[in-house]
Amino acid sequence: MASGKEKRAASVSRKTKETEISVSVDIDGSGSFDISTGVGFFDHMLEQLSRHSLIDITVKAKGDLHIDDHHTVEDTGIAIGQAISKALGDRRGIARYASLDLAMDETLTRAAIDVSGRPFLVWNVGFSAPKVGTFDTELVREFFQALAQNAGITLHVTNHYGANNHHIAETCFKAVARVLRAATEHDPRQAGVVPSTKGTLNG
Ligand SMILES: [Mn+2]
């Protein structure tokens, strides 16, 4: 019954022939970040994820950007997901579910989450251009697929409408940040209890 007393923080280092990545997260942080992936737009998105989830996130990634951004984005998603899962431990006392619609100028995007231990991504987001600046818009999905798989979360993301692809991508990160914050928050009415009739949220 020590819920809320353990520090919900973790670090993960991951090295392959394609990428070398170190990630630290603190679930109960203040949204401070130190992010460097070598991909400017992706850094900007991960900063939104930290700032609006209030999860402190440090990312140092060195990837094979001479090929493209794919490995770096996907493997960063894997490492952040693994760090979040590790930090959440047995997920005792969390709210578990959250959803919201997030507006940004002309764009509206919905995210719904179940911090269930069961990885699943439902992705209803389309882009009208293959790139934002030099960033491949299809990598937004790749990131969230890796995050959901490795964090052990069910995540549904739907873009209702939007004209600007930068805004569409950014609302995905901000909406997921907000539901991640709400669903991993301690629920005082179920302090110390795993919020599942099955008794476990570890898959
Ligand atoms: Mn922006």
Short mmCIF file of C-alpha atoms and ligand atoms in Angstrom, two decimals:
data_model
loop_
_atom_site.label_atom_id
_atom_site.label_comp_id
_atom_site.label_asym_id
_atom_site.label_seq_id
_atom_site.Cartn_x
_atom_site.Cartn_y
_atom_site.Cartn_z
CA MET A 1 0.00 0.00 0.00
CA ALA A 2 2.90 2.31 -0.73
CA SER A 3 1.14 3.87 -3.70
CA GLY A 4 2.23 7.40 -4.42
CA LYS A 5 5.34 7.03 -2.34
CA GLU A 6 7.59 5.21 -4.79
CA LYS A 7 9.30 7.45 -7.27
CA ARG A 8 7.75 6.74 -10.65
CA ALA A 9 10.89 7.35 -12.68
CA ALA A 10 13.02 5.15 -14.93
CA SER A 11 15.82 5.19 -17.46
CA VAL A 12 16.36 3.06 -20.54
CA SER A 13 19.39 2.81 -22.82
CA ARG A 14 19.10 1.05 -26.12
CA LYS A 15 21.78 0.45 -28.73
CA THR A 16 21.44 -1.19 -32.13
CA LYS A 17 23.35 -0.90 -35.40
CA GLU A 18 20.84 1.80 -36.38
CA THR A 19 20.47 3.91 -33.25
CA GLU A 20 21.90 4.62 -29.82
CA ILE A 21 19.34 6.09 -27.43
CA SER A 22 19.18 7.04 -23.75
CA VAL A 23 15.86 8.03 -22.21
CA SER A 24 14.86 9.07 -18.70
CA VAL A 25 11.31 9.78 -17.57
CA ASP A 26 9.73 10.97 -14.35
CA ILE A 27 5.96 10.42 -14.44
CA ASP A 28 5.40 12.79 -11.51
CA GLY A 29 7.52 15.56 -12.97
CA SER A 30 6.74 19.11 -13.99
CA GLY A 31 7.02 18.80 -17.76
CA SER A 32 10.66 19.75 -17.98
CA PHE A 33 12.57 18.27 -20.89
CA ASP A 34 16.00 17.90 -22.43
CA ILE A 35 15.56 16.39 -25.87
CA SER A 36 18.04 15.91 -28.66
CA THR A 37 17.37 13.44 -31.47
CA GLY A 38 19.00 15.27 -34.37
CA VAL A 39 15.52 15.68 -35.93
CA GLY A 40 14.28 19.20 -35.24
CA PHE A 41 10.57 18.69 -35.82
CA PHE A 42 10.58 15.48 -33.76
CA ASP A 43 12.34 17.29 -30.90
CA HIS A 44 9.59 19.92 -31.05
CA MET A 45 6.92 17.20 -30.83
CA LEU A 46 8.61 15.37 -27.92
CA GLU A 47 8.87 18.67 -26.08
CA GLN A 48 5.09 18.99 -26.42
CA LEU A 49 4.68 15.45 -25.12
CA SER A 50 6.69 16.29 -22.00
CA ARG A 51 5.28 19.75 -21.41
CA HIS A 52 1.64 18.68 -21.61
CA SER A 53 1.93 15.33 -19.85
CA LEU A 54 4.03 16.90 -17.07
CA ILE A 55 6.30 13.88 -17.49
CA ASP A 56 9.92 14.98 -17.30
CA ILE A 57 11.62 13.52 -20.37
CA THR A 58 15.28 13.38 -21.29
CA VAL A 59 16.18 11.93 -24.68
CA LYS A 60 19.62 11.64 -26.22
CA ALA A 61 19.40 9.87 -29.56
CA LYS A 62 22.02 9.28 -32.23
CA GLY A 63 20.61 7.54 -35.26
CA ASP A 64 21.37 6.77 -38.87
CA LEU A 65 19.88 10.03 -40.14
CA HIS A 66 21.96 9.74 -43.33
CA ILE A 67 19.40 7.07 -44.34
CA ASP A 68 16.29 8.86 -43.07
CA ASP A 69 14.57 9.67 -39.77
CA HIS A 70 12.66 6.40 -39.54
CA HIS A 71 14.90 4.34 -37.25
CA THR A 72 15.55 7.28 -34.94
CA VAL A 73 11.85 8.10 -34.54
CA GLU A 74 10.70 4.51 -34.10
CA ASP A 75 13.50 3.55 -31.70
CA THR A 76 12.97 6.70 -29.63
CA GLY A 77 9.31 5.66 -29.34
CA ILE A 78 10.40 2.21 -28.19
CA ALA A 79 12.77 3.63 -25.56
CA ILE A 80 10.28 6.21 -24.21
CA GLY A 81 7.60 3.51 -24.10
CA GLN A 82 9.86 1.11 -22.21
CA ALA A 83 10.86 3.84 -19.75
CA ILE A 84 7.21 4.79 -19.10
CA SER A 85 6.23 1.15 -18.53
CA LYS A 86 9.17 0.62 -16.17
CA ALA A 87 8.37 3.84 -14.27
CA LEU A 88 4.70 2.86 -13.87
CA GLY A 89 5.64 -0.47 -12.29
CA ASP A 90 2.50 -2.47 -11.43
CA ARG A 91 0.31 0.56 -12.25
CA ARG A 92 -1.23 0.52 -8.80
CA GLY A 93 -3.52 3.42 -7.91
CA ILE A 94 -3.68 5.04 -11.34
CA ALA A 95 -6.81 6.50 -12.94
CA ARG A 96 -6.17 4.19 -15.93
CA TYR A 97 -8.62 5.74 -18.46
CA ALA A 98 -8.77 9.18 -20.06
CA SER A 99 -9.88 10.84 -23.27
CA LEU A 100 -10.18 14.34 -24.67
CA ASP A 101 -10.56 16.45 -27.76
CA LEU A 102 -7.68 18.83 -28.25
CA ALA A 103 -8.07 21.99 -30.34
CA MET A 104 -5.29 23.94 -32.00
CA ASP A 105 -6.42 26.71 -34.31
CA GLU A 106 -8.36 24.98 -37.15
CA THR A 107 -7.43 21.43 -36.04
CA LEU A 108 -9.28 19.11 -33.65
CA THR A 109 -7.82 15.76 -32.56
CA ARG A 110 -9.15 13.21 -30.10
CA ALA A 111 -7.07 10.83 -27.97
CA ALA A 112 -8.37 8.05 -25.75
CA ILE A 113 -6.14 5.89 -23.56
CA ASP A 114 -6.29 2.79 -21.41
CA VAL A 115 -3.08 2.31 -19.43
CA SER A 116 -3.95 -1.36 -19.47
CA GLY A 117 -0.70 -3.23 -19.95
CA ARG A 118 -2.19 -4.29 -23.29
CA PRO A 119 -0.55 -2.60 -26.26
CA PHE A 120 -2.87 -1.47 -29.03
CA LEU A 121 -2.93 1.50 -31.39
CA VAL A 122 -5.97 2.62 -33.38
CA TRP A 123 -4.85 5.40 -35.69
CA ASN A 124 -7.35 7.54 -37.58
CA VAL A 125 -5.10 10.39 -38.62
CA GLY A 126 -4.36 11.39 -42.20
CA PHE A 127 -2.02 14.01 -43.56
CA SER A 128 -2.50 15.94 -46.78
CA ALA A 129 1.23 16.12 -47.47
CA PRO A 130 4.02 13.55 -47.10
CA LYS A 131 6.25 16.00 -45.23
CA VAL A 132 6.18 18.81 -42.67
CA GLY A 133 9.37 20.66 -43.52
CA THR A 134 11.83 17.78 -43.88
CA PHE A 135 9.92 15.42 -41.54
CA ASP A 136 7.97 12.49 -43.01
CA THR A 137 4.40 12.77 -41.68
CA GLU A 138 3.97 8.97 -41.78
CA LEU A 139 6.53 8.78 -38.95
CA VAL A 140 4.00 10.28 -36.52
CA ARG A 141 2.11 7.00 -36.61
CA GLU A 142 5.35 5.02 -36.36
CA PHE A 143 6.22 6.86 -33.17
CA PHE A 144 2.85 6.23 -31.50
CA GLN A 145 2.84 2.58 -32.60
CA ALA A 146 6.22 2.09 -30.91
CA LEU A 147 5.10 4.06 -27.85
CA ALA A 148 1.84 2.12 -27.40
CA GLN A 149 3.54 -1.23 -27.94
CA ASN A 150 6.32 -0.61 -25.46
CA ALA A 151 4.48 1.42 -22.83
CA GLY A 152 1.75 -1.22 -22.66
CA ILE A 153 -1.06 1.19 -23.43
CA THR A 154 -4.14 1.05 -25.61
CA LEU A 155 -4.25 4.28 -27.57
CA HIS A 156 -6.84 5.58 -30.00
CA VAL A 157 -6.07 8.78 -31.91
CA THR A 158 -8.53 10.41 -34.30
CA ASN A 159 -8.09 13.63 -36.19
CA HIS A 160 -11.58 15.09 -36.65
CA TYR A 161 -10.42 17.85 -38.99
CA GLY A 162 -7.56 20.21 -39.70
CA ALA A 163 -5.87 21.91 -42.63
CA ASN A 164 -2.30 22.39 -41.46
CA ASN A 165 -0.12 19.28 -41.18
CA HIS A 166 2.12 20.79 -38.51
CA HIS A 167 -1.02 21.38 -36.42
CA ILE A 168 -2.36 17.89 -37.08
CA ALA A 169 0.90 16.30 -35.91
CA GLU A 170 1.21 18.62 -32.94
CA THR A 171 -2.35 17.98 -31.73
CA CYS A 172 -1.63 14.24 -31.76
CA PHE A 173 1.33 14.73 -29.42
CA LYS A 174 -0.51 17.23 -27.19
CA ALA A 175 -3.68 15.15 -26.97
CA VAL A 176 -1.75 11.99 -26.11
CA ALA A 177 0.26 13.97 -23.58
CA ARG A 178 -2.90 15.15 -21.83
CA VAL A 179 -4.55 11.72 -21.67
CA LEU A 180 -1.28 10.15 -20.53
CA ARG A 181 -1.14 12.67 -17.71
CA ALA A 182 -4.76 12.09 -16.66
CA ALA A 183 -4.65 8.30 -16.88
CA THR A 184 -1.36 7.88 -14.99
CA GLU A 185 -2.43 10.30 -12.26
CA HIS A 186 -2.99 8.72 -8.85
CA ASP A 187 -6.68 8.29 -8.08
CA PRO A 188 -7.03 8.79 -4.30
CA ARG A 189 -10.18 6.63 -4.24
CA GLN A 190 -8.22 3.61 -5.42
CA ALA A 191 -4.91 4.30 -3.70
CA GLY A 192 -2.77 1.18 -3.55
CA VAL A 193 -5.17 -0.81 -5.71
CA VAL A 194 -4.58 -2.07 -9.23
CA PRO A 195 -7.60 -0.73 -11.17
CA SER A 196 -8.63 -4.04 -12.74
CA THR A 197 -11.06 -6.80 -11.73
CA LYS A 198 -8.39 -9.14 -13.08
CA GLY A 199 -6.00 -7.84 -10.43
CA THR A 200 -3.19 -7.03 -12.84
CA LEU A 201 -2.37 -4.48 -15.53
CA ASN A 202 0.74 -6.24 -16.70
CA GLY A 203 -0.73 -7.74 -19.85
MN MN B 1 4.47 23.77 -33.42
#
